[in-house]
Amino acid sequence: KAGVTQTPRYLIKTRGQQVTLSCSPISGHRSVSWYQQTPGQGLQFLFEYFSETQRNKGNFPGRFSGRQFSNSRSEMNVSTLELGDSALYLCASSVTGLNEKLFFGSGTQLSVL
Amino acid sequence: DQQVKQNSPSLSVQEGRISILNCDYTNSMFDYFLWYKKYPAEGPTFLISISSIKDKNEDGRFTVFLNKSAKHLSLHIVPSQPGDSAVYFCAARRNNNDMRFGAGTRLTVKP
């Protein structure tokens, strides 16, 4: 069974630009959640999608948004990038949601210059 | 607000000895706790979990202890092996609608 796939692996953007990250969950998994990892802050929960609907949301500004498609693939978008958005963005999938162990992708390393 | 805290950024242990990683939380509504392990350039992988109705869960060399009154959990690895060297994250979940992670502890097991 293929694991969680995130693309691209690395991304370099400049301030003010916008970026879209992609996540393909494990086949059969309907829940996709997104996390931001920065040194010293650990993993911070961004949001969770289930059956194309945002079900849960963390404490991030509206510049961070996402969506989920009918095949459960998910995208995360960050608009008006700031230097502080530089981080590793991880997505995770599970069958039904945050009530079970999550399977993580390898992440997208975003650098904002 | 950091509701899940791992106060030790790093830990170094000799091979064969016990590794104890600690985690504190502030929200008494958390009902499920998990530990994840992360190697460089890879996503975190699930290690072990414990429900708030239990105080101990064991899986091979890994044991998680939960002390609800102290809002503290710990992960014990016995015996520690060099392959256990990684960053360990504890996570806490509340009612299936929120997942909080600690900042992580980098474990180094020396041969």
mmCIF file of C-alpha atoms in Angstrom:
data_model
loop_
_atom_site.group_PDB
_atom_site.id
_atom_site.type_symbol
_atom_site.label_atom_id
_atom_site.label_comp_id
_atom_site.label_asym_id
_atom_site.label_seq_id
_atom_site.Cartn_x
_atom_site.Cartn_y
_atom_site.Cartn_z
ATOM 1 C CA LYS A 1 0.000 0.000 0.000
ATOM 2 C CA ALA A 2 1.480 3.352 -0.992
ATOM 3 C CA GLY A 3 2.082 5.822 1.803
ATOM 4 C CA VAL A 4 1.092 9.460 2.095
ATOM 5 C CA THR A 5 2.618 11.465 -0.746
ATOM 6 C CA GLN A 6 3.378 15.163 -0.529
ATOM 7 C CA THR A 7 4.515 17.360 -3.401
ATOM 8 C CA PRO A 8 6.656 19.244 -3.963
ATOM 9 C CA ARG A 9 9.400 18.136 -1.576
ATOM 10 C CA TYR A 10 11.061 21.557 -1.496
ATOM 11 C CA LEU A 11 9.799 25.006 -2.391
ATOM 12 C CA ILE A 12 11.371 28.449 -2.379
ATOM 13 C CA LYS A 13 9.152 31.514 -2.557
ATOM 14 C CA THR A 14 9.473 35.223 -1.853
ATOM 15 C CA ARG A 15 7.448 37.349 0.506
ATOM 16 C CA GLY A 16 4.029 38.275 -0.766
ATOM 17 C CA GLN A 17 3.699 35.301 -3.078
ATOM 18 C CA GLN A 18 1.236 32.503 -2.607
ATOM 19 C CA VAL A 19 1.894 28.761 -2.572
ATOM 20 C CA THR A 20 -0.083 25.559 -2.970
ATOM 21 C CA LEU A 21 1.018 22.261 -1.447
ATOM 22 C CA SER A 22 -0.442 18.895 -2.348
ATOM 23 C CA CYS A 23 -1.117 15.761 -0.324
ATOM 24 C CA SER A 24 -2.297 12.365 -1.531
ATOM 25 C CA PRO A 25 -3.497 10.186 1.352
ATOM 26 C CA ILE A 26 -3.265 6.451 1.692
ATOM 27 C CA SER A 27 -5.924 4.738 -0.386
ATOM 28 C CA GLY A 28 -9.111 4.380 1.623
ATOM 29 C CA HIS A 29 -8.228 7.147 4.066
ATOM 30 C CA ARG A 30 -10.808 9.910 4.100
ATOM 31 C CA SER A 31 -9.296 12.216 6.709
ATOM 32 C CA VAL A 32 -6.396 14.501 5.849
ATOM 33 C CA SER A 33 -4.866 16.861 8.392
ATOM 34 C CA TRP A 34 -2.121 19.442 7.946
ATOM 35 C CA TYR A 35 0.635 20.516 10.346
ATOM 36 C CA GLN A 36 3.378 23.118 10.431
ATOM 37 C CA GLN A 37 6.703 22.147 11.956
ATOM 38 C CA THR A 38 9.176 24.812 13.019
ATOM 39 C CA PRO A 39 12.235 24.446 15.277
ATOM 40 C CA GLY A 40 11.225 24.792 18.902
ATOM 41 C CA GLN A 41 7.482 24.817 18.167
ATOM 42 C CA GLY A 42 6.963 21.208 17.302
ATOM 43 C CA LEU A 43 4.033 20.286 15.124
ATOM 44 C CA GLN A 44 1.200 22.769 15.057
ATOM 45 C CA PHE A 45 -2.192 21.679 13.810
ATOM 46 C CA LEU A 46 -3.507 23.660 10.858
ATOM 47 C CA PHE A 47 -6.742 21.943 9.862
ATOM 48 C CA GLU A 48 -8.408 18.653 9.083
ATOM 49 C CA TYR A 49 -10.540 17.703 6.104
ATOM 50 C CA PHE A 50 -12.956 14.813 5.890
ATOM 51 C CA SER A 51 -15.153 14.012 2.905
ATOM 52 C CA GLU A 52 -14.309 17.323 1.227
ATOM 53 C CA THR A 53 -15.306 19.372 4.289
ATOM 54 C CA GLN A 54 -13.097 21.195 6.745
ATOM 55 C CA ARG A 55 -13.967 19.553 10.021
ATOM 56 C CA ASN A 56 -11.448 21.060 12.428
ATOM 57 C CA LYS A 57 -9.229 24.110 12.393
ATOM 58 C CA GLY A 58 -6.229 25.217 14.415
ATOM 59 C CA ASN A 59 -5.180 28.739 15.371
ATOM 60 C CA PHE A 60 -3.720 29.978 12.120
ATOM 61 C CA PRO A 61 -4.627 33.164 10.212
ATOM 62 C CA GLY A 62 -6.954 33.100 7.257
ATOM 63 C CA ARG A 63 -3.978 33.233 4.883
ATOM 64 C CA PHE A 64 -3.778 29.497 5.454
ATOM 65 C CA SER A 65 -6.523 27.595 3.703
ATOM 66 C CA GLY A 66 -7.113 24.193 2.242
ATOM 67 C CA ARG A 67 -9.467 21.969 0.402
ATOM 68 C CA GLN A 68 -10.118 18.311 -0.223
ATOM 69 C CA PHE A 69 -11.227 16.687 -3.426
ATOM 70 C CA SER A 70 -13.617 13.808 -3.975
ATOM 71 C CA ASN A 71 -10.689 11.372 -4.217
ATOM 72 C CA SER A 72 -9.547 12.553 -0.743
ATOM 73 C CA ARG A 73 -6.482 14.324 -2.108
ATOM 74 C CA SER A 74 -5.943 17.616 -0.339
ATOM 75 C CA GLU A 75 -4.255 20.905 -1.079
ATOM 76 C CA MET A 76 -3.087 23.581 1.286
ATOM 77 C CA ASN A 77 -2.722 27.176 0.171
ATOM 78 C CA VAL A 78 -0.845 29.992 1.853
ATOM 79 C CA SER A 79 -1.379 33.481 0.481
ATOM 80 C CA THR A 80 0.718 36.620 1.003
ATOM 81 C CA LEU A 81 3.683 34.649 2.286
ATOM 82 C CA GLU A 82 5.667 35.985 5.224
ATOM 83 C CA LEU A 83 9.210 35.096 6.295
ATOM 84 C CA GLY A 84 7.767 33.341 9.360
ATOM 85 C CA ASP A 85 5.904 30.901 7.135
ATOM 86 C CA SER A 86 9.177 29.138 6.399
ATOM 87 C CA ALA A 87 8.651 25.659 7.829
ATOM 88 C CA LEU A 88 8.167 21.999 7.101
ATOM 89 C CA TYR A 89 4.524 21.371 6.227
ATOM 90 C CA LEU A 90 3.330 17.868 6.948
ATOM 91 C CA CYS A 91 0.099 16.221 6.047
ATOM 92 C CA ALA A 92 -1.276 13.095 7.634
ATOM 93 C CA SER A 93 -4.084 10.751 6.716
ATOM 94 C CA SER A 94 -6.268 8.310 8.578
ATOM 95 C CA VAL A 95 -9.394 6.331 7.859
ATOM 96 C CA THR A 96 -11.864 8.331 9.917
ATOM 97 C CA GLY A 97 -10.119 11.212 11.622
ATOM 98 C CA LEU A 98 -8.066 12.371 14.564
ATOM 99 C CA ASN A 99 -9.304 9.548 16.784
ATOM 100 C CA GLU A 100 -6.725 7.100 15.515
ATOM 101 C CA LYS A 101 -3.078 6.988 14.649
ATOM 102 C CA LEU A 102 -2.050 9.213 11.796
ATOM 103 C CA PHE A 103 0.125 8.316 8.843
ATOM 104 C CA PHE A 104 2.379 11.199 7.854
ATOM 105 C CA GLY A 105 3.957 12.145 4.567
ATOM 106 C CA SER A 106 7.579 13.279 4.355
ATOM 107 C CA GLY A 107 6.530 16.904 4.169
ATOM 108 C CA THR A 108 7.142 19.951 1.996
ATOM 109 C CA GLN A 109 9.987 22.191 3.108
ATOM 110 C CA LEU A 110 8.947 25.759 2.340
ATOM 111 C CA SER A 111 11.493 28.569 2.424
ATOM 112 C CA VAL A 112 10.272 32.139 2.154
ATOM 113 C CA LEU A 113 12.952 34.665 1.184
ATOM 114 C CA ASP B 1 -0.516 28.573 23.636
ATOM 115 C CA GLN B 2 1.568 25.492 24.247
ATOM 116 C CA GLN B 3 -0.838 22.974 25.755
ATOM 117 C CA VAL B 4 1.588 20.099 25.307
ATOM 118 C CA LYS B 5 5.145 20.597 26.497
ATOM 119 C CA GLN B 6 8.283 18.580 26.129
ATOM 120 C CA ASN B 7 10.728 20.465 28.293
ATOM 121 C CA SER B 8 13.816 18.501 27.322
ATOM 122 C CA PRO B 9 14.908 19.347 23.784
ATOM 123 C CA SER B 10 17.482 16.567 23.819
ATOM 124 C CA LEU B 11 18.436 13.378 25.655
ATOM 125 C CA SER B 12 21.521 11.199 25.337
ATOM 126 C CA VAL B 13 21.563 7.597 26.574
ATOM 127 C CA GLN B 14 23.963 4.682 26.384
ATOM 128 C CA GLU B 15 22.921 1.662 24.345
ATOM 129 C CA GLY B 16 21.189 -0.950 26.496
ATOM 130 C CA ARG B 17 20.089 1.542 29.138
ATOM 131 C CA ILE B 18 16.623 2.989 29.666
ATOM 132 C CA SER B 19 15.470 6.118 27.834
ATOM 133 C CA ILE B 20 12.766 8.169 29.533
ATOM 134 C CA LEU B 21 11.084 10.915 27.550
ATOM 135 C CA ASN B 22 8.685 13.220 29.355
ATOM 136 C CA CYS B 23 5.663 15.227 28.322
ATOM 137 C CA ASP B 24 3.383 17.569 30.261
ATOM 138 C CA TYR B 25 0.004 18.922 29.250
ATOM 139 C CA THR B 26 -2.267 21.619 30.595
ATOM 140 C CA ASN B 27 -5.711 20.780 29.203
ATOM 141 C CA SER B 28 -7.546 18.213 31.341
ATOM 142 C CA MET B 29 -9.968 17.619 28.452
ATOM 143 C CA PHE B 30 -7.398 15.665 26.463
ATOM 144 C CA ASP B 31 -8.624 12.075 26.236
ATOM 145 C CA TYR B 32 -6.017 10.315 24.128
ATOM 146 C CA PHE B 33 -2.243 10.563 24.006
ATOM 147 C CA LEU B 34 0.204 9.386 21.397
ATOM 148 C CA TRP B 35 3.933 9.239 20.786
ATOM 149 C CA TYR B 36 5.466 9.645 17.346
ATOM 150 C CA LYS B 37 9.034 9.112 16.211
ATOM 151 C CA LYS B 38 10.620 11.161 13.451
ATOM 152 C CA TYR B 39 13.806 10.456 11.519
ATOM 153 C CA PRO B 40 15.437 13.218 9.434
ATOM 154 C CA ALA B 41 13.830 13.782 6.028
ATOM 155 C CA GLU B 42 10.891 11.555 6.937
ATOM 156 C CA GLY B 43 7.440 12.205 8.340
ATOM 157 C CA PRO B 44 6.630 11.191 11.923
ATOM 158 C CA THR B 45 5.574 7.591 12.455
ATOM 159 C CA PHE B 46 3.194 6.398 15.120
ATOM 160 C CA LEU B 47 4.855 4.613 18.026
ATOM 161 C CA ILE B 48 2.428 4.000 20.868
ATOM 162 C CA SER B 49 -0.718 5.494 22.368
ATOM 163 C CA ILE B 50 -2.705 5.498 25.574
ATOM 164 C CA SER B 51 -6.280 6.350 26.423
ATOM 165 C CA SER B 52 -7.001 8.624 29.353
ATOM 166 C CA ILE B 53 -8.800 5.755 31.105
ATOM 167 C CA LYS B 54 -5.542 3.842 31.422
ATOM 168 C CA ASP B 55 -2.307 4.589 33.209
ATOM 169 C CA LYS B 56 0.023 2.285 31.313
ATOM 170 C CA ASN B 57 0.361 0.781 27.880
ATOM 171 C CA GLU B 58 3.169 -1.489 26.762
ATOM 172 C CA ASP B 59 4.357 -2.567 23.319
ATOM 173 C CA GLY B 60 7.598 -4.470 23.214
ATOM 174 C CA ARG B 61 10.443 -2.254 24.339
ATOM 175 C CA PHE B 62 8.139 0.780 24.557
ATOM 176 C CA THR B 63 5.942 1.653 27.524
ATOM 177 C CA VAL B 64 3.891 4.784 27.998
ATOM 178 C CA PHE B 65 2.817 5.896 31.464
ATOM 179 C CA LEU B 66 0.053 8.403 32.114
ATOM 180 C CA ASN B 67 -0.377 10.315 35.364
ATOM 181 C CA LYS B 68 -3.605 12.264 34.958
ATOM 182 C CA SER B 69 -3.455 14.015 38.292
ATOM 183 C CA ALA B 70 -0.050 15.428 37.391
ATOM 184 C CA LYS B 71 -1.007 15.909 33.719
ATOM 185 C CA HIS B 72 2.164 14.076 32.795
ATOM 186 C CA LEU B 73 3.053 11.231 30.507
ATOM 187 C CA SER B 74 6.317 9.519 29.813
ATOM 188 C CA LEU B 75 7.724 7.123 27.268
ATOM 189 C CA HIS B 76 10.152 4.459 28.438
ATOM 190 C CA ILE B 77 12.374 2.616 25.982
ATOM 191 C CA VAL B 78 14.113 -0.453 27.387
ATOM 192 C CA PRO B 79 16.669 -1.414 26.286
ATOM 193 C CA SER B 80 17.624 1.553 24.133
ATOM 194 C CA GLN B 81 19.181 0.824 20.756
ATOM 195 C CA PRO B 82 21.145 3.093 18.381
ATOM 196 C CA GLY B 83 18.281 2.794 15.875
ATOM 197 C CA ASP B 84 16.028 4.527 18.398
ATOM 198 C CA SER B 85 17.942 7.762 17.819
ATOM 199 C CA ALA B 86 15.306 10.158 16.473
ATOM 200 C CA VAL B 87 13.079 13.051 17.492
ATOM 201 C CA TYR B 88 10.132 11.963 19.632
ATOM 202 C CA PHE B 89 6.899 13.956 19.703
ATOM 203 C CA CYS B 90 4.140 13.489 22.198
ATOM 204 C CA ALA B 91 0.630 14.407 21.103
ATOM 205 C CA ALA B 92 -2.679 14.871 22.869
ATOM 206 C CA ARG B 93 -6.137 14.685 21.384
ATOM 207 C CA ARG B 94 -9.431 16.118 22.585
ATOM 208 C CA ASN B 95 -12.786 14.771 21.460
ATOM 209 C CA ASN B 96 -11.604 13.888 17.972
ATOM 210 C CA ASN B 97 -11.420 17.521 16.990
ATOM 211 C CA ASP B 98 -8.052 18.776 18.056
ATOM 212 C CA MET B 99 -4.556 17.332 18.046
ATOM 213 C CA ARG B 100 -1.724 19.101 19.866
ATOM 214 C CA PHE B 101 1.917 18.161 19.617
ATOM 215 C CA GLY B 102 4.872 18.963 21.811
ATOM 216 C CA ALA B 103 8.042 20.550 20.465
ATOM 217 C CA GLY B 104 9.855 17.211 20.396
ATOM 218 C CA THR B 105 12.823 15.640 22.180
ATOM 219 C CA ARG B 106 15.862 14.524 20.219
ATOM 220 C CA LEU B 107 17.032 11.172 21.559
ATOM 221 C CA THR B 108 20.580 10.018 20.866
ATOM 222 C CA VAL B 109 21.494 6.458 21.794
ATOM 223 C CA LYS B 110 25.251 5.965 21.874
ATOM 224 C CA PRO B 111 26.751 2.570 21.039
#
